[in-house]
Coordinates of C-alpha atoms and ligand atoms in Angstrom, one line a residue:
M844 CA 0.0 0.0 0.0
I845 CA 1.3 3.5 -0.8
H846 CA 0.3 5.5 2.2
I847 CA -1.5 8.8 2.0
S848 CA 0.6 10.0 4.9
R849 CA 2.9 8.8 7.6
S850 CA 5.4 9.8 10.2
V851 CA 9.1 10.0 9.2
V852 CA 11.1 9.3 12.3
G853 CA 14.4 7.5 12.8
A854 CA 17.5 7.0 14.9
A855 CA 17.9 10.7 15.9
E856 CA 14.4 10.8 17.3
L857 CA 15.0 7.5 19.2
E858 CA 18.3 8.8 20.6
A859 CA 16.7 12.1 21.8
M860 CA 13.8 10.3 23.5
G861 CA 16.2 7.8 25.0
R862 CA 18.3 10.6 26.3
V863 CA 15.3 12.0 28.1
M864 CA 14.4 8.6 29.5
R865 CA 17.9 8.0 30.7
E866 CA 18.5 11.4 32.2
D867 CA 15.3 13.2 33.0
G868 CA 13.8 11.1 35.8
Y869 CA 10.6 13.0 35.4
L870 CA 9.3 13.0 31.7
G871 CA 6.5 15.5 32.4
M872 CA 6.7 19.2 31.4
G873 CA 10.1 20.8 32.1
R874 CA 13.3 22.0 30.4
E875 CA 12.8 20.0 27.2
V876 CA 9.4 21.6 26.6
R877 CA 10.9 25.0 27.3
A878 CA 13.7 24.3 24.8
F879 CA 11.2 23.2 22.1
E880 CA 9.1 26.3 22.6
E881 CA 12.2 28.5 22.4
E882 CA 13.4 26.8 19.3
V883 CA 10.0 27.0 17.5
R884 CA 9.8 30.6 18.5
E885 CA 13.3 31.3 17.0
Y886 CA 12.4 29.3 13.9
L887 CA 9.2 31.3 13.3
G888 CA 10.7 34.7 14.2
G889 CA 8.6 37.7 14.9
Q890 CA 8.9 40.2 17.7
D891 CA 7.2 39.6 21.1
R892 CA 5.9 36.1 20.2
S893 CA 5.5 33.3 22.7
V894 CA 5.0 29.7 21.8
I895 CA 3.1 27.5 24.3
C896 CA 3.2 23.8 23.6
L897 CA 0.4 21.4 24.4
N898 CA -0.4 17.8 24.0
S899 CA -2.4 18.2 20.7
G900 CA -3.4 20.8 18.1
T901 CA -7.0 20.4 19.3
A902 CA -5.9 21.4 22.8
A903 CA -4.1 24.4 21.3
L904 CA -7.2 25.5 19.5
H905 CA -9.4 24.9 22.5
L906 CA -7.3 27.0 24.9
A907 CA -6.9 29.7 22.2
V908 CA -10.6 30.0 21.9
Q909 CA -11.1 29.9 25.7
A910 CA -8.6 32.8 26.0
V911 CA -10.5 35.2 23.7
T912 CA -14.2 34.2 24.0
R913 CA -16.8 33.8 26.7
P914 CA -19.4 31.0 26.7
G915 CA -22.1 31.7 24.1
D916 CA -19.9 33.8 21.9
E917 CA -19.9 32.9 18.2
V918 CA -16.8 32.0 16.2
L919 CA -16.9 32.1 12.4
V920 CA -15.2 29.1 10.9
Q921 CA -15.3 27.2 7.6
S922 CA -17.4 24.1 7.7
L923 CA -15.0 22.3 5.5
T924 CA -12.3 21.6 8.1
F925 CA -11.2 18.7 10.4
V926 CA -13.8 18.2 13.2
A927 CA -11.1 19.3 15.7
S928 CA -11.6 23.0 14.7
F929 CA -15.3 22.7 15.6
Q930 CA -14.8 20.6 18.7
A931 CA -12.2 23.1 20.0
I932 CA -14.8 25.9 19.7
S933 CA -17.6 24.1 21.3
A934 CA -15.4 22.7 24.1
A935 CA -14.7 26.3 25.1
G936 CA -18.5 26.9 25.4
A937 CA -18.5 29.0 22.2
V938 CA -20.6 28.4 19.1
P939 CA -19.0 27.5 15.8
V940 CA -20.8 29.3 13.0
A941 CA -20.3 27.2 9.8
C942 CA -19.2 29.3 6.8
E943 CA -18.6 28.6 3.1
V944 CA -15.2 28.2 1.5
Y945 CA -13.8 29.6 -1.7
P946 CA -13.7 26.5 -4.0
D947 CA -10.4 27.3 -5.6
T948 CA -8.5 27.3 -2.3
V949 CA -10.9 25.7 0.3
T950 CA -10.2 28.7 2.6
L951 CA -12.8 30.8 4.5
N952 CA -15.2 32.7 2.3
L953 CA -15.3 36.2 3.8
E954 CA -18.3 37.4 1.9
D955 CA -20.3 34.5 3.3
A956 CA -18.8 35.0 6.8
A957 CA -19.8 38.7 6.8
Q958 CA -23.4 37.7 6.4
R959 CA -23.2 35.6 9.5
I960 CA -22.0 38.3 11.8
T961 CA -24.3 38.9 14.9
P962 CA -23.8 40.9 18.1
R963 CA -22.4 37.7 19.6
T964 CA -19.6 37.2 17.0
R965 CA -16.3 37.4 18.8
A966 CA -13.7 35.7 16.7
V967 CA -12.9 34.2 13.3
M968 CA -11.0 31.0 12.7
P969 CA -9.5 30.8 9.2
V970 CA -8.2 27.3 8.5
H971 CA -5.0 27.2 6.4
Y972 CA -6.3 24.3 4.4
A973 CA -3.5 22.1 3.0
G974 CA -1.1 24.8 4.2
N975 CA -2.7 27.7 2.2
P976 CA -3.4 30.7 4.5
G977 CA -5.5 32.2 1.8
D978 CA -5.8 36.0 1.7
L979 CA -4.6 36.7 5.3
E980 CA -4.5 40.4 4.7
A981 CA -8.2 40.4 3.8
I982 CA -8.9 38.2 6.9
Y983 CA -7.2 40.6 9.3
G984 CA -9.0 43.5 7.5
F985 CA -12.3 41.8 8.0
A986 CA -11.5 41.1 11.7
R987 CA -10.6 44.8 12.2
R988 CA -13.8 45.9 10.6
Y989 CA -16.0 43.8 12.8
G990 CA -13.8 44.0 16.0
L991 CA -13.0 40.3 16.0
R992 CA -10.1 38.2 17.4
V993 CA -8.4 35.9 14.8
I994 CA -7.5 32.4 15.7
E995 CA -5.6 30.9 12.8
D996 CA -6.0 27.1 12.6
A997 CA -2.5 26.6 11.2
A998 CA -2.5 22.8 11.9
H999 CA -1.6 22.2 8.3
A1000 CA 0.7 25.2 7.9
F1001 CA 3.8 24.7 9.9
G1002 CA 6.7 26.3 8.0
C1003 CA 4.4 28.0 5.4
T1004 CA 4.8 31.7 4.6
Y1005 CA 2.5 34.5 3.7
Q1006 CA 4.1 37.4 1.8
G1007 CA 7.5 36.2 2.9
R1008 CA 6.7 35.9 6.6
K1009 CA 6.2 32.7 8.4
I1010 CA 2.7 31.8 9.6
G1011 CA 2.7 32.4 13.4
S1012 CA 5.4 35.1 13.2
F1013 CA 2.7 37.9 12.9
G1014 CA -1.0 38.3 13.5
D1015 CA -3.2 37.5 16.5
L1016 CA -3.2 33.8 17.5
A1017 CA -1.9 30.9 15.5
C1018 CA -2.4 27.2 16.5
F1019 CA -0.2 24.4 15.1
S1020 CA -0.5 20.7 15.3
F1021 CA 2.5 18.3 15.8
D1022 CA 0.5 15.1 15.5
G1023 CA 2.2 12.1 13.8
L1024 CA 1.3 13.2 10.2
K1025 CA 2.0 16.9 10.2
N1026 CA 4.9 18.8 8.7
I1027 CA 6.8 18.1 11.9
T1028 CA 5.7 15.8 14.7
S1029 CA 6.2 15.4 18.4
G1030 CA 4.3 12.2 18.4
E1031 CA 1.2 14.1 19.4
G1032 CA 1.3 17.8 20.2
G1033 CA 0.4 21.3 19.3
G1034 CA 1.3 24.9 20.0
V1035 CA -0.3 28.3 20.4
V1036 CA 1.7 31.3 19.2
A1037 CA 0.6 34.7 20.3
S1038 CA 2.0 38.1 21.5
D1039 CA -0.9 39.2 23.7
P1040 CA 0.3 38.8 27.3
R1041 CA -3.2 38.0 28.6
V1042 CA -3.6 35.3 26.0
I1043 CA -0.2 33.8 26.8
Q1044 CA -0.9 33.7 30.5
S1045 CA -4.3 32.2 30.0
V1046 CA -3.1 29.4 27.8
Q1047 CA 0.0 28.7 29.9
D1048 CA -2.2 28.4 33.1
A1049 CA -5.1 26.5 31.4
R1050 CA -2.7 23.8 30.1
L1051 CA -1.8 23.0 33.7
L1052 CA -5.3 22.7 35.3
G1053 CA -5.5 26.5 35.7
V1054 CA -2.7 26.5 38.3
Q1055 CA -1.4 30.1 38.1
R1056 CA 2.1 30.5 36.9
D1057 CA 2.9 26.8 37.2
T1058 CA 4.8 27.0 33.9
E1059 CA 7.6 29.1 35.4
K1060 CA 8.0 26.7 38.3
R1061 CA 8.2 23.7 36.1
Y1062 CA 10.8 25.3 33.8
Q1063 CA 12.9 25.8 36.9
G1064 CA 12.5 22.1 37.9
A1065 CA 10.2 23.1 40.8
R1066 CA 6.6 22.3 41.7
S1067 CA 3.6 24.5 42.8
W1068 CA 2.5 23.5 46.3
E1069 CA 0.7 26.7 47.2
F1070 CA -1.3 28.2 44.4
D1071 CA -4.5 29.7 43.2
V1072 CA -6.8 28.8 40.2
Q1073 CA -8.9 31.4 38.5
Q1074 CA -10.1 29.7 35.4
Q1075 CA -11.1 26.3 34.1
G1076 CA -8.0 24.3 33.2
Y1077 CA -7.0 21.0 31.6
R1078 CA -4.2 18.5 31.6
Y1079 CA -3.0 19.7 28.2
H1080 CA 0.7 20.3 28.7
M1081 CA 3.4 18.7 26.5
S1082 CA 5.8 16.2 28.0
N1083 CA 9.6 16.4 27.9
L1084 CA 9.6 13.1 26.0
L1085 CA 7.5 14.4 23.2
A1086 CA 9.3 17.7 23.1
A1087 CA 12.6 15.8 22.6
L1088 CA 11.1 14.2 19.5
G1089 CA 9.7 17.5 18.2
R1090 CA 13.1 19.2 18.6
V1091 CA 14.8 16.7 16.3
Q1092 CA 12.0 17.0 13.8
L1093 CA 12.4 20.8 13.8
R1094 CA 16.1 20.4 13.0
R1095 CA 15.3 18.1 10.1
F1096 CA 12.5 20.3 8.7
E1097 CA 14.2 22.9 6.6
G1098 CA 16.8 20.7 5.0
E1099 CA 14.8 17.5 4.6
F1100 CA 11.0 17.5 5.1
K1101 CA 10.2 20.9 3.7
P1102 CA 12.0 20.5 0.3
R1103 CA 10.7 17.0 -0.2
R1104 CA 7.1 18.0 0.5
I1105 CA 7.4 21.0 -1.9
E1106 CA 9.1 18.8 -4.6
L1107 CA 6.4 16.2 -4.4
A1108 CA 3.5 18.7 -4.6
Q1109 CA 5.3 20.4 -7.6
K1110 CA 5.6 17.1 -9.3
Y1111 CA 1.8 16.4 -9.0
R1112 CA 1.1 19.9 -10.2
V1113 CA 3.2 19.7 -13.3
A1114 CA 1.8 16.2 -14.2
F1115 CA -1.8 17.3 -13.7
T1116 CA -1.7 20.7 -15.4
G1117 CA -4.3 20.6 -18.2
A1118 CA -5.7 17.2 -17.2
G1119 CA -9.5 17.0 -17.9
D1120 CA -12.0 16.5 -15.1
L1121 CA -9.4 17.5 -12.5
Q1122 CA -8.9 20.8 -10.8
L1123 CA -5.8 21.7 -8.8
L1124 CA -6.3 23.9 -5.8
Q1125 CA -4.7 27.3 -6.1
G1126 CA -1.5 28.0 -4.1
D1127 CA 2.2 27.7 -4.8
P1128 CA 4.3 25.0 -3.2
G1129 CA 7.3 26.9 -1.7
P1130 CA 5.4 29.5 0.3
I1131 CA 3.1 26.6 1.0
V1132 CA 4.7 23.5 2.5
P1133 CA 1.9 21.1 1.8
H1134 CA 0.7 18.9 4.6
I1135 CA -1.7 17.1 2.3
F1136 CA -2.4 17.1 -1.4
P1137 CA -6.1 17.4 -2.2
I1138 CA -7.3 17.7 -5.8
R1139 CA -10.9 18.3 -7.0
V1140 CA -12.2 15.6 -9.3
L1141 CA -15.0 17.1 -11.5
N1142 CA -18.1 15.8 -13.3
G1143 CA -19.0 13.1 -10.7
K1144 CA -15.8 11.1 -11.2
R1145 CA -14.3 11.4 -7.7
D1146 CA -15.6 8.1 -6.3
G1147 CA -14.6 6.2 -9.4
L1148 CA -11.0 7.5 -9.2
R1149 CA -10.9 6.8 -5.5
Q1150 CA -11.8 3.1 -6.0
F1151 CA -9.4 2.8 -9.0
L1152 CA -6.6 4.0 -6.8
L1153 CA -7.5 1.9 -3.9
D1154 CA -7.6 -1.2 -6.2
R1155 CA -4.0 -0.3 -7.1
K1156 CA -3.1 -0.1 -3.4
I1157 CA -2.8 3.7 -3.5
E1158 CA -4.3 5.1 -0.4
C1159 CA -6.4 8.2 -0.8
G1160 CA -8.8 10.1 1.4
I1161 CA -11.3 12.9 1.7
H1162 CA -10.4 16.0 3.7
Y1163 CA -13.0 16.6 5.1
K1164 CA -16.6 15.8 5.8
P1165 CA -18.1 19.3 6.3
N1166 CA -19.0 19.9 10.0
H1167 CA -22.4 21.4 9.4
L1168 CA -23.5 17.9 8.2
L1169 CA -22.5 16.2 11.5
S1170 CA -25.4 15.6 13.9
F1171 CA -23.7 17.5 16.7
Y1172 CA -23.4 20.6 14.6
G1173 CA -26.8 20.7 13.0
G1174 CA -27.0 17.6 10.8
G1175 CA -27.2 19.5 7.6
Q1176 CA -30.3 21.5 8.6
E1177 CA -28.7 24.5 7.0
A1178 CA -27.4 24.1 3.4
L1179 CA -23.9 25.3 2.4
P1180 CA -24.1 24.6 -1.3
V1181 CA -20.5 25.4 -2.3
T1182 CA -19.0 23.5 0.6
E1183 CA -21.2 20.5 -0.2
R1184 CA -20.3 20.5 -3.9
V1185 CA -16.5 20.8 -3.1
Y1186 CA -16.8 18.0 -0.5
E1187 CA -18.2 15.7 -3.3
E1188 CA -15.1 16.6 -5.5
L1189 CA -12.2 16.4 -3.0
L1190 CA -9.7 13.6 -3.1
T1191 CA -6.4 13.6 -1.3
L1192 CA -3.5 11.9 -2.9
P1193 CA -0.4 10.5 -1.1
L1194 CA 2.0 13.0 0.2
H1195 CA 4.6 12.7 3.0
A1196 CA 8.3 13.3 3.3
G1197 CA 9.0 9.6 3.0
L1198 CA 7.1 9.1 -0.3
R1199 CA 9.5 7.7 -2.9
D1200 CA 9.8 8.8 -6.5
D1201 CA 8.6 5.5 -7.9
E1202 CA 5.5 5.7 -5.6
I1203 CA 4.5 9.2 -6.7
D1204 CA 5.2 8.3 -10.3
Y1205 CA 2.8 5.3 -10.0
A1206 CA 0.2 7.4 -8.3
I1207 CA 0.4 10.1 -11.0
A1208 CA 0.3 7.5 -13.8
S1209 CA -2.7 5.8 -12.2
V1210 CA -4.7 9.1 -11.9
I1211 CA -3.9 10.0 -15.6
E1212 CA -4.8 6.5 -16.7
F1213 CA -8.2 6.6 -15.0
L1214 CA -9.0 10.1 -16.3
S1215 CA -8.1 9.2 -19.9
Q1216 CA -10.2 6.0 -19.6
A1217 CA -13.1 8.0 -18.1
A1218 CA -12.8 10.6 -20.9
D1219 CA -13.2 7.8 -23.5
C1220 CA -16.4 6.5 -21.9
Ligands
PLP765 C1 -7.4 21.6 10.3 C2 -7.0 20.9 11.6 N1 -7.2 21.5 12.7 C3 -6.9 21.0 13.9 C4 -6.3 19.7 14.0 C5 -6.0 19.1 15.3 O1 -4.7 18.8 15.6 P1 -4.4 17.5 16.5 O2 -4.6 16.3 15.7 O3 -2.9 17.7 16.8 O4 -5.2 17.6 17.7 C6 -6.0 19.0 12.8 C7 -5.4 17.7 12.8 O5 -5.4 16.9 11.9 C8 -6.4 19.6 11.6 O6 -6.2 19.0 10.4

C-alpha cells in the first residue's frame, strides 16, 4: 500500500527520546518543553511572540478559543475543516458558525462569513487548508472591521509563509498541530503562538489545570504547592519526552522534510496541469509546504477515481466531511451549497516526506490512466 501520509522518524528521534528517558527522571513538562518552545519561537521569528506547547493541536485551538471568548460567543469558521476545529470551539462553550469556502483554495469565504455576523460574534477562525493561509490580509482587515479576534487554525501550515513571513510570526493567535502526520511531529502535540500577554498567561495556566504560573515553576525544575486557580484548566501540557522528539523534527524540517514535500507537490502539479476532469487547488508549493495534497475531481468522477486508486493499493482520502453535516453541529439543517459540492469533489493523494519517486510516479500515472479511460467513456 502506498500510504496517503505517515510519520518520518528514525535514529535521531529515538536517541533524543532515549536521552530524556535515561537522564530526565521525570518525563513531564520541564526543560525539554521549554527548549522546544524556544526553538520553535526562534524558527518562526517575529517580535514579542511566545510559543506555548500542548499535547495536541486540538488542545491548542481549545485554549486559544477559551482565551479570547466567553461561553455563548460565536466563532466564524469554515465548515470544511477537520472536526477538531469545531470541537475546540464548542469545548470552550463558544458556538462554531459554519461558513462557506472559496472552492479554488478551500479557505474561508469572507463574503459569506460577513453575512453571519451577529452581536455575539467574537472571533474568526480561518483554516489554512493544505497549508494555504488564503488572503490573510483580507482576513485581518475583516477582523478589524468587525472587531473580532483571529485564531488561525494553522494545523496544516507549519513552515508556510505569507508574503514572505512565516505563519505564526505575525497576527493575533496561530495554532499548530504536531501530530504524527503533520509537517513536523512530536508524536502528538500542538502549539499556540501569540503576543498578547493576557492570552499567553491564560493558555499557559489553562494547560496545567489552571494553576497560576505553574509553567515558570516547572521550567525551573520546581513544583507548585501553594497556588490559586482562577479559570477552568485541563491536563493539556506537553511532556519532555514528546518535546525531545519535536526538537529533532524541527532540526530536520528545513533541509529534509520541507524541500521534499514541496518537490512532491510540484511534481503532482506539473503532471496534472491541463488534465481534464481535474482541478488543482490554487496555491504555490514553496510558500506553501503542503501537509496534504487534495485535488478536485470534477463531473462526478471522484468516487470512481478513488476506487481505482484503492484497487491499485494507492491510499487516498477525503479531507474533510463538512462539519455542518454532522449531527452535533446541525446535521445538515442548513445548506452550504458550495461546501457540499466541493466535498463531493475532493480527493487527497499520497504526500509525505517519506514518499519515494517510484511511488508518486505510480500514483500520477494511475490518476492519468483513470482520467483518460473515463474521458473515452
Ligand atoms: C485543520 C486541523 N485543525 C486541527 C487539527 C487538530 O490537531 P491534532 O490532531 O494535533 O489535535 C487538525 C489535525 O489533523 C487539523 O487537520
